[in-house]
mmCIF file of C-alpha atoms in Angstrom:
data_model
loop_
_atom_site.group_PDB
_atom_site.id
_atom_site.type_symbol
_atom_site.label_atom_id
_atom_site.label_comp_id
_atom_site.label_asym_id
_atom_site.label_seq_id
_atom_site.Cartn_x
_atom_site.Cartn_y
_atom_site.Cartn_z
ATOM 1 C CA MET A 1 159.788 119.073 98.600
ATOM 2 C CA ARG A 2 163.348 119.532 97.339
ATOM 3 C CA PRO A 3 166.073 120.408 99.895
ATOM 4 C CA THR A 4 168.879 122.775 98.978
ATOM 5 C CA VAL A 5 172.193 121.465 97.645
ATOM 6 C CA PHE A 6 173.922 122.829 100.736
ATOM 7 C CA GLY A 7 171.424 121.067 102.987
ATOM 8 C CA ALA A 8 171.959 117.763 101.209
ATOM 9 C CA LEU A 9 175.738 118.198 101.404
ATOM 10 C CA LEU A 10 175.576 118.902 105.122
ATOM 11 C CA SER A 11 173.489 115.788 105.652
ATOM 12 C CA ILE A 12 176.255 113.710 104.089
ATOM 13 C CA LEU A 13 179.030 115.366 106.072
ATOM 14 C CA ALA A 14 177.131 115.235 109.343
ATOM 15 C CA SER A 15 176.525 112.121 111.377
ATOM 16 C CA VAL A 16 173.225 110.793 110.048
ATOM 17 C CA PRO A 17 171.301 108.182 112.066
ATOM 18 C CA ALA A 18 170.998 104.924 110.154
ATOM 19 C CA LEU A 19 167.436 103.703 110.697
ATOM 20 C CA ALA A 20 164.941 105.541 112.855
ATOM 21 C CA GLU A 21 163.008 103.843 115.582
ATOM 22 C CA ALA A 22 159.828 103.060 113.714
ATOM 23 C CA PRO A 23 157.298 105.774 114.629
ATOM 24 C CA GLY A 24 154.062 103.860 114.974
ATOM 25 C CA ALA A 25 150.890 104.037 116.966
ATOM 26 C CA GLU A 26 152.539 103.787 120.390
ATOM 27 C CA ALA A 27 155.492 106.221 120.212
ATOM 28 C CA ASP A 28 154.450 108.337 117.305
ATOM 29 C CA PRO A 29 156.262 111.584 116.419
ATOM 30 C CA ARG A 30 153.424 112.568 114.122
ATOM 31 C CA PRO A 31 153.572 115.444 111.680
ATOM 32 C CA GLY A 32 153.134 118.653 113.625
ATOM 33 C CA ALA A 33 154.361 117.170 116.898
ATOM 34 C CA GLY A 34 157.300 119.453 117.658
ATOM 35 C CA SER A 35 160.259 119.419 115.289
ATOM 36 C CA THR A 36 159.194 116.090 113.751
ATOM 37 C CA GLY A 37 156.813 118.034 111.504
ATOM 38 C CA ASP A 38 159.870 119.118 109.507
ATOM 39 C CA VAL A 39 160.866 115.528 108.784
ATOM 40 C CA ILE A 40 159.729 113.184 106.016
ATOM 41 C CA TYR A 41 159.658 109.586 107.249
ATOM 42 C CA VAL A 42 160.266 106.964 104.550
ATOM 43 C CA MET A 43 159.774 103.224 104.952
ATOM 44 C CA VAL A 44 161.144 101.182 102.035
ATOM 45 C CA LEU A 45 159.358 97.839 101.905
ATOM 46 C CA GLY A 46 161.200 95.526 99.531
ATOM 47 C CA SER A 47 158.894 92.967 97.948
ATOM 48 C CA ASP A 48 158.907 89.883 95.777
ATOM 49 C CA HIS A 49 157.289 90.338 92.389
ATOM 50 C CA PHE A 50 154.146 88.316 93.123
ATOM 51 C CA GLU A 51 153.583 87.594 89.420
ATOM 52 C CA GLY A 52 157.255 87.290 88.468
ATOM 53 C CA SER A 53 159.146 89.721 86.242
ATOM 54 C CA ALA A 54 160.022 89.496 82.562
ATOM 55 C CA THR A 55 163.072 91.741 83.023
ATOM 56 C CA ASP A 56 164.745 90.186 86.098
ATOM 57 C CA VAL A 57 167.724 87.893 85.455
ATOM 58 C CA ILE A 58 166.550 85.604 88.283
ATOM 59 C CA ASN A 59 162.964 85.393 89.535
ATOM 60 C CA VAL A 60 161.867 84.467 93.045
ATOM 61 C CA GLU A 61 159.201 81.762 93.010
ATOM 62 C CA VAL A 62 156.036 82.974 94.736
ATOM 63 C CA ASP A 63 152.868 80.952 95.299
ATOM 64 C CA ASN A 64 149.396 82.229 94.450
ATOM 65 C CA VAL A 65 148.623 85.195 96.715
ATOM 66 C CA LEU A 66 144.933 85.115 95.752
ATOM 67 C CA THR A 67 144.204 82.080 97.948
ATOM 68 C CA ASP A 68 142.166 82.569 101.129
ATOM 69 C CA ARG A 69 145.216 81.899 103.295
ATOM 70 C CA ARG A 70 147.435 84.465 101.550
ATOM 71 C CA GLN A 71 144.651 87.052 101.446
ATOM 72 C CA LYS A 72 144.229 86.722 105.208
ATOM 73 C CA GLU A 73 147.993 87.150 105.707
ATOM 74 C CA LEU A 74 148.083 90.182 103.419
ATOM 75 C CA ALA A 75 145.199 91.730 105.359
ATOM 76 C CA GLU A 76 147.120 91.195 108.616
ATOM 77 C CA LEU A 77 150.219 92.741 107.057
ATOM 78 C CA SER A 78 148.268 95.761 105.827
ATOM 79 C CA THR A 79 146.733 96.313 109.272
ATOM 80 C CA ALA A 80 150.194 96.269 110.854
ATOM 81 C CA LEU A 81 151.680 98.640 108.261
ATOM 82 C CA ALA A 82 148.731 101.012 108.685
ATOM 83 C CA THR A 83 149.836 101.682 112.276
ATOM 84 C CA PHE A 84 152.732 103.635 110.746
ATOM 85 C CA LYS A 85 149.997 106.081 109.650
ATOM 86 C CA PRO A 86 151.280 106.682 106.117
ATOM 87 C CA THR A 87 150.231 109.773 104.191
ATOM 88 C CA VAL A 88 151.865 108.709 100.913
ATOM 89 C CA VAL A 89 152.264 105.313 99.225
ATOM 90 C CA VAL A 90 154.714 104.772 96.353
ATOM 91 C CA THR A 91 154.439 102.020 93.745
ATOM 92 C CA GLU A 92 156.809 100.578 91.145
ATOM 93 C CA ARG A 93 154.963 101.969 88.150
ATOM 94 C CA VAL A 94 155.968 104.500 85.477
ATOM 95 C CA THR A 95 153.505 107.423 85.520
ATOM 96 C CA GLU A 96 153.219 110.962 84.210
ATOM 97 C CA ALA A 97 154.973 114.052 85.575
ATOM 98 C CA PRO A 98 154.547 116.305 87.467
ATOM 99 C CA ASP A 99 152.203 114.552 89.928
ATOM 100 C CA TYR A 100 153.223 110.945 89.165
ATOM 101 C CA LEU A 101 149.870 109.685 90.431
ATOM 102 C CA ASP A 102 149.242 105.969 89.892
ATOM 103 C CA PRO A 103 146.174 105.944 87.610
ATOM 104 C CA GLN A 104 145.176 102.392 88.537
ATOM 105 C CA PHE A 105 144.564 103.408 92.147
ATOM 106 C CA THR A 106 141.887 105.890 91.031
ATOM 107 C CA ASP A 107 139.631 102.966 90.128
ATOM 108 C CA PHE A 108 140.671 100.728 93.007
ATOM 109 C CA SER A 109 138.038 98.778 94.902
ATOM 110 C CA PRO A 110 138.432 95.847 97.305
ATOM 111 C CA GLU A 111 137.145 93.567 94.522
ATOM 112 C CA LEU A 112 140.454 94.046 92.709
ATOM 113 C CA LEU A 113 142.225 92.211 95.552
ATOM 114 C CA LYS A 114 140.432 89.013 94.492
ATOM 115 C CA THR A 115 141.679 89.081 90.894
ATOM 116 C CA ASP A 116 144.955 91.015 90.595
ATOM 117 C CA ALA A 117 147.970 89.326 92.218
ATOM 118 C CA ASN A 118 150.455 92.127 91.486
ATOM 119 C CA GLU A 119 152.228 93.417 94.602
ATOM 120 C CA ARG A 120 151.238 96.970 93.664
ATOM 121 C CA VAL A 121 147.631 95.965 94.268
ATOM 122 C CA GLN A 122 148.104 93.455 97.069
ATOM 123 C CA LEU A 123 150.559 95.516 99.151
ATOM 124 C CA ALA A 124 150.493 99.167 98.042
ATOM 125 C CA PHE A 125 146.830 99.681 97.083
ATOM 126 C CA ARG A 126 145.570 97.530 99.946
ATOM 127 C CA LEU A 127 147.587 99.590 102.437
ATOM 128 C CA ALA A 128 146.553 102.918 100.896
ATOM 129 C CA ALA A 129 142.880 101.954 101.098
ATOM 130 C CA GLU A 130 143.158 100.755 104.696
ATOM 131 C CA ALA A 131 145.092 103.851 105.836
ATOM 132 C CA SER A 132 142.840 106.256 103.853
ATOM 133 C CA VAL A 133 145.805 107.429 101.782
ATOM 134 C CA THR A 134 144.848 109.371 98.658
ATOM 135 C CA ARG A 135 148.343 110.148 97.357
ATOM 136 C CA VAL A 136 149.548 106.981 95.612
ATOM 137 C CA HIS A 137 152.447 107.782 93.316
ATOM 138 C CA GLY A 138 154.029 105.550 90.672
ATOM 139 C CA LEU A 139 157.683 106.575 90.719
ATOM 140 C CA ASP A 140 159.425 103.893 88.696
ATOM 141 C CA GLU A 141 161.923 104.997 86.045
ATOM 142 C CA GLN A 142 162.354 103.347 82.666
ATOM 143 C CA PRO A 143 164.240 104.710 79.643
ATOM 144 C CA SER A 144 162.282 106.709 77.109
ATOM 145 C CA GLU A 145 163.491 107.352 73.562
ATOM 146 C CA GLY A 146 167.069 108.596 73.511
ATOM 147 C CA GLU A 147 167.804 107.522 77.104
ATOM 148 C CA PRO A 148 170.241 104.744 78.078
ATOM 149 C CA ASP A 149 169.286 101.194 78.962
ATOM 150 C CA TYR A 150 169.253 101.110 82.779
ATOM 151 C CA PHE A 151 170.063 97.389 82.826
ATOM 152 C CA PRO A 152 172.500 96.605 79.979
ATOM 153 C CA PHE A 153 173.061 93.008 81.090
ATOM 154 C CA GLY A 154 173.205 91.710 77.534
ATOM 155 C CA ARG A 155 176.240 93.883 76.829
ATOM 156 C CA LEU A 156 177.977 92.487 79.903
ATOM 157 C CA MET A 157 177.233 88.907 78.815
ATOM 158 C CA ALA A 158 178.603 89.541 75.318
ATOM 159 C CA HIS A 159 181.756 91.096 76.783
ATOM 160 C CA ALA A 160 182.300 88.195 79.188
ATOM 161 C CA GLU A 161 181.995 85.674 76.354
ATOM 162 C CA ALA A 162 184.355 87.693 74.117
ATOM 163 C CA ILE A 163 187.175 87.700 76.703
ATOM 164 C CA GLY A 164 186.695 84.096 77.820
ATOM 165 C CA LYS A 165 184.996 84.949 81.112
ATOM 166 C CA GLY A 166 181.583 83.584 80.194
ATOM 167 C CA PRO A 167 181.879 80.718 82.712
ATOM 168 C CA GLN A 168 182.844 83.223 85.420
ATOM 169 C CA LEU A 169 179.695 85.275 84.759
ATOM 170 C CA GLN A 170 177.569 82.134 84.684
ATOM 171 C CA GLU A 171 178.953 81.175 88.104
ATOM 172 C CA HIS A 172 177.968 84.602 89.483
ATOM 173 C CA ILE A 173 174.461 84.020 88.143
ATOM 174 C CA ALA A 174 174.391 80.449 89.475
ATOM 175 C CA GLN A 175 175.410 81.602 92.965
ATOM 176 C CA SER A 176 172.600 84.135 92.989
ATOM 177 C CA ARG A 177 170.143 81.559 91.655
ATOM 178 C CA ARG A 178 171.094 79.151 94.455
ATOM 179 C CA MET A 179 170.555 81.922 96.987
ATOM 180 C CA VAL A 180 167.127 82.708 95.508
ATOM 181 C CA GLU A 181 166.145 79.037 95.439
ATOM 182 C CA LYS A 182 167.210 78.646 99.076
ATOM 183 C CA TYR A 183 165.159 81.690 100.066
ATOM 184 C CA SER A 184 162.139 80.423 98.101
ATOM 185 C CA ALA A 185 162.330 76.937 99.611
ATOM 186 C CA GLU A 186 162.823 78.111 103.192
ATOM 187 C CA SER A 187 160.088 80.738 103.043
ATOM 188 C CA ALA A 188 157.499 78.907 100.930
ATOM 189 C CA ASP A 189 155.250 78.001 103.850
ATOM 190 C CA LEU A 190 155.874 81.085 105.962
ATOM 191 C CA HIS A 191 153.417 83.895 106.653
ATOM 192 C CA ILE A 192 153.898 86.552 103.958
ATOM 193 C CA ALA A 193 155.094 89.009 106.612
ATOM 194 C CA GLU A 194 157.779 86.514 107.729
ATOM 195 C CA ARG A 195 158.792 86.034 104.112
ATOM 196 C CA LEU A 196 159.168 89.796 103.666
ATOM 197 C CA LEU A 197 161.137 89.946 106.919
ATOM 198 C CA ARG A 198 163.726 87.603 105.419
ATOM 199 C CA LEU A 199 163.689 89.452 102.123
ATOM 200 C CA ASN A 200 164.195 92.900 103.669
ATOM 201 C CA ASN A 201 166.911 91.770 106.069
ATOM 202 C CA GLY A 202 168.764 89.280 103.904
ATOM 203 C CA PRO A 203 171.179 89.094 100.976
ATOM 204 C CA LEU A 204 168.502 89.425 98.273
ATOM 205 C CA SER A 205 168.158 93.128 99.059
ATOM 206 C CA SER A 206 171.943 93.627 98.937
ATOM 207 C CA PRO A 207 173.930 95.127 96.021
ATOM 208 C CA ASP A 208 176.650 92.468 96.359
ATOM 209 C CA PHE A 209 175.754 90.812 93.033
ATOM 210 C CA TYR A 210 176.585 94.036 91.173
ATOM 211 C CA TYR A 211 179.814 94.571 93.089
ATOM 212 C CA ALA A 212 181.015 91.039 92.358
ATOM 213 C CA LEU A 213 180.711 91.588 88.612
ATOM 214 C CA ALA A 214 183.554 94.141 88.597
ATOM 215 C CA ASP A 215 186.098 91.363 88.068
ATOM 216 C CA LEU A 216 184.694 90.916 84.554
ATOM 217 C CA ASP A 217 185.879 94.357 83.446
ATOM 218 C CA GLU A 218 189.211 94.738 81.663
ATOM 219 C CA GLY A 219 191.015 98.060 81.384
ATOM 220 C CA GLU A 220 188.834 100.673 79.724
ATOM 221 C CA THR A 221 186.235 98.084 78.738
ATOM 222 C CA GLN A 222 183.945 98.237 81.773
ATOM 223 C CA PRO A 223 180.421 96.962 81.091
ATOM 224 C CA ALA A 224 180.064 95.728 84.689
ATOM 225 C CA ALA A 225 180.838 99.190 86.059
ATOM 226 C CA GLU A 226 178.392 100.673 83.557
ATOM 227 C CA LEU A 227 175.691 98.172 84.568
ATOM 228 C CA GLN A 228 176.082 99.181 88.200
ATOM 229 C CA ALA A 229 176.155 102.892 87.334
ATOM 230 C CA TYR A 230 172.946 102.685 85.298
ATOM 231 C CA TRP A 231 171.246 100.726 88.092
ATOM 232 C CA PHE A 232 172.298 103.514 90.466
ATOM 233 C CA MET A 233 170.964 106.087 87.974
ATOM 234 C CA ARG A 234 167.550 104.421 87.805
ATOM 235 C CA ASN A 235 167.246 104.454 91.594
ATOM 236 C CA ALA A 236 168.564 108.024 91.803
ATOM 237 C CA LYS A 237 165.844 109.157 89.395
ATOM 238 C CA ILE A 238 163.200 107.316 91.411
ATOM 239 C CA TRP A 239 164.473 109.126 94.500
ATOM 240 C CA SER A 240 164.437 112.500 92.753
ATOM 241 C CA LYS A 241 160.774 111.971 91.883
ATOM 242 C CA LEU A 242 159.984 111.058 95.482
ATOM 243 C CA ILE A 243 161.530 114.332 96.650
ATOM 244 C CA ASP A 244 159.271 116.193 94.216
ATOM 245 C CA VAL A 245 156.012 114.644 95.456
ATOM 246 C CA THR A 246 156.611 114.789 99.219
ATOM 247 C CA GLU A 247 156.646 117.575 101.785
ATOM 248 C CA PRO A 248 157.662 117.994 105.433
ATOM 249 C CA GLY A 249 155.471 115.914 107.714
ATOM 250 C CA ASP A 250 154.779 113.180 105.172
ATOM 251 C CA ARG A 251 155.018 109.530 106.150
ATOM 252 C CA VAL A 252 155.860 107.475 103.078
ATOM 253 C CA VAL A 253 155.702 103.744 102.378
ATOM 254 C CA VAL A 254 157.638 102.735 99.261
ATOM 255 C CA VAL A 255 156.631 99.321 97.863
ATOM 256 C CA PHE A 256 159.290 98.301 95.330
ATOM 257 C CA GLY A 257 161.136 95.183 94.270
ATOM 258 C CA ALA A 258 163.632 94.200 96.960
ATOM 259 C CA GLY A 259 166.598 94.876 94.687
ATOM 260 C CA HIS A 260 165.860 98.607 94.958
ATOM 261 C CA LYS A 261 165.880 98.644 98.758
ATOM 262 C CA PHE A 262 169.593 99.218 99.361
ATOM 263 C CA TRP A 263 169.897 102.318 97.185
ATOM 264 C CA LEU A 264 166.537 103.843 98.089
ATOM 265 C CA GLU A 265 167.357 103.553 101.790
ATOM 266 C CA HIS A 266 170.799 104.982 101.065
ATOM 267 C CA PHE A 267 169.186 108.084 99.545
ATOM 268 C CA VAL A 268 166.795 108.441 102.488
ATOM 269 C CA GLU A 269 169.619 108.246 105.000
ATOM 270 C CA HIS A 270 171.831 110.745 103.179
ATOM 271 C CA THR A 271 169.305 113.424 102.226
ATOM 272 C CA ALA A 272 168.558 116.290 104.593
ATOM 273 C CA GLY A 273 165.010 116.359 105.928
ATOM 274 C CA PHE A 274 164.391 112.612 105.476
ATOM 275 C CA THR A 275 164.480 109.831 108.062
ATOM 276 C CA SER A 276 164.524 106.118 107.232
ATOM 277 C CA VAL A 277 162.061 103.862 109.023
ATOM 278 C CA ASP A 278 162.800 100.154 109.401
ATOM 279 C CA PRO A 279 159.804 97.996 108.332
ATOM 280 C CA THR A 280 160.979 95.145 110.591
ATOM 281 C CA PRO A 281 158.786 95.924 113.664
ATOM 282 C CA TYR A 282 155.686 96.160 111.467
ATOM 283 C CA LEU A 283 156.481 92.897 109.688
ATOM 284 C CA GLU A 284 157.092 91.186 113.031
ATOM 285 C CA LYS A 285 153.800 92.524 114.316
ATOM 286 C CA ALA A 286 151.953 91.139 111.295
ATOM 287 C CA ALA A 287 153.660 87.770 111.689
ATOM 288 C CA GLY A 288 152.592 87.549 115.308
ATOM 289 C CA GLY A 289 156.022 88.334 116.746
ATOM 290 C CA ARG A 290 157.681 85.344 115.095
#
């Protein structure tokens, strides 16, 4: 489903509600129920990378989610998220156009939950199976041959060193690392749903790190601005794919690394025909109201 340019422009100029009251099992404006059938509801669930990430500058430390305790918590989380009644689940995987279907989900069985700790399996596939969702799309965007690097951090580091601002950049990184370590320490023993509550409502899903890097640019040499622009581009392309694979009445859960949450929600809130759904009530439900 791709809205017109004029429709998208009007959605930006008009007063757009920020986050919709989460339509769940109790007060559920389901597809086909009046005018809500023309809306696409999108819940962006920012996640830790349960197995870490080789490309992230700073990794959040996550314990083994394959233990009996964590599997029970993940099952409780999936049950709570399923009350949203999703029709589409989106994963952070690069797949083939035009359908962008996640090929790993085709062979999914509950046995995979015992061996594969990746959040795509533990959160996205688990939810899709529980909610009987058949449309699981991998909408991540990575550069192919001839395309720009979407995260040119190395160029920024080289620039900072060349102009004597290496220590300044290292302090930015250190501040973020301290924030991540604080989050990891404080949430280590929490229910996974409580951990995700903090992640989705805290500074780790904010773009502030990118904004703070602007003071490393000098004149027309602007690697920090370029880094932020390419990060925006990656998320914009992810969003464009989501528009292509959804249609009015869909209820979408997007399971992506928490760093994507700010921009993906921004696109939801500023695109005609889409309404953003806050995952908070579902996470609180899974955590027992804590």
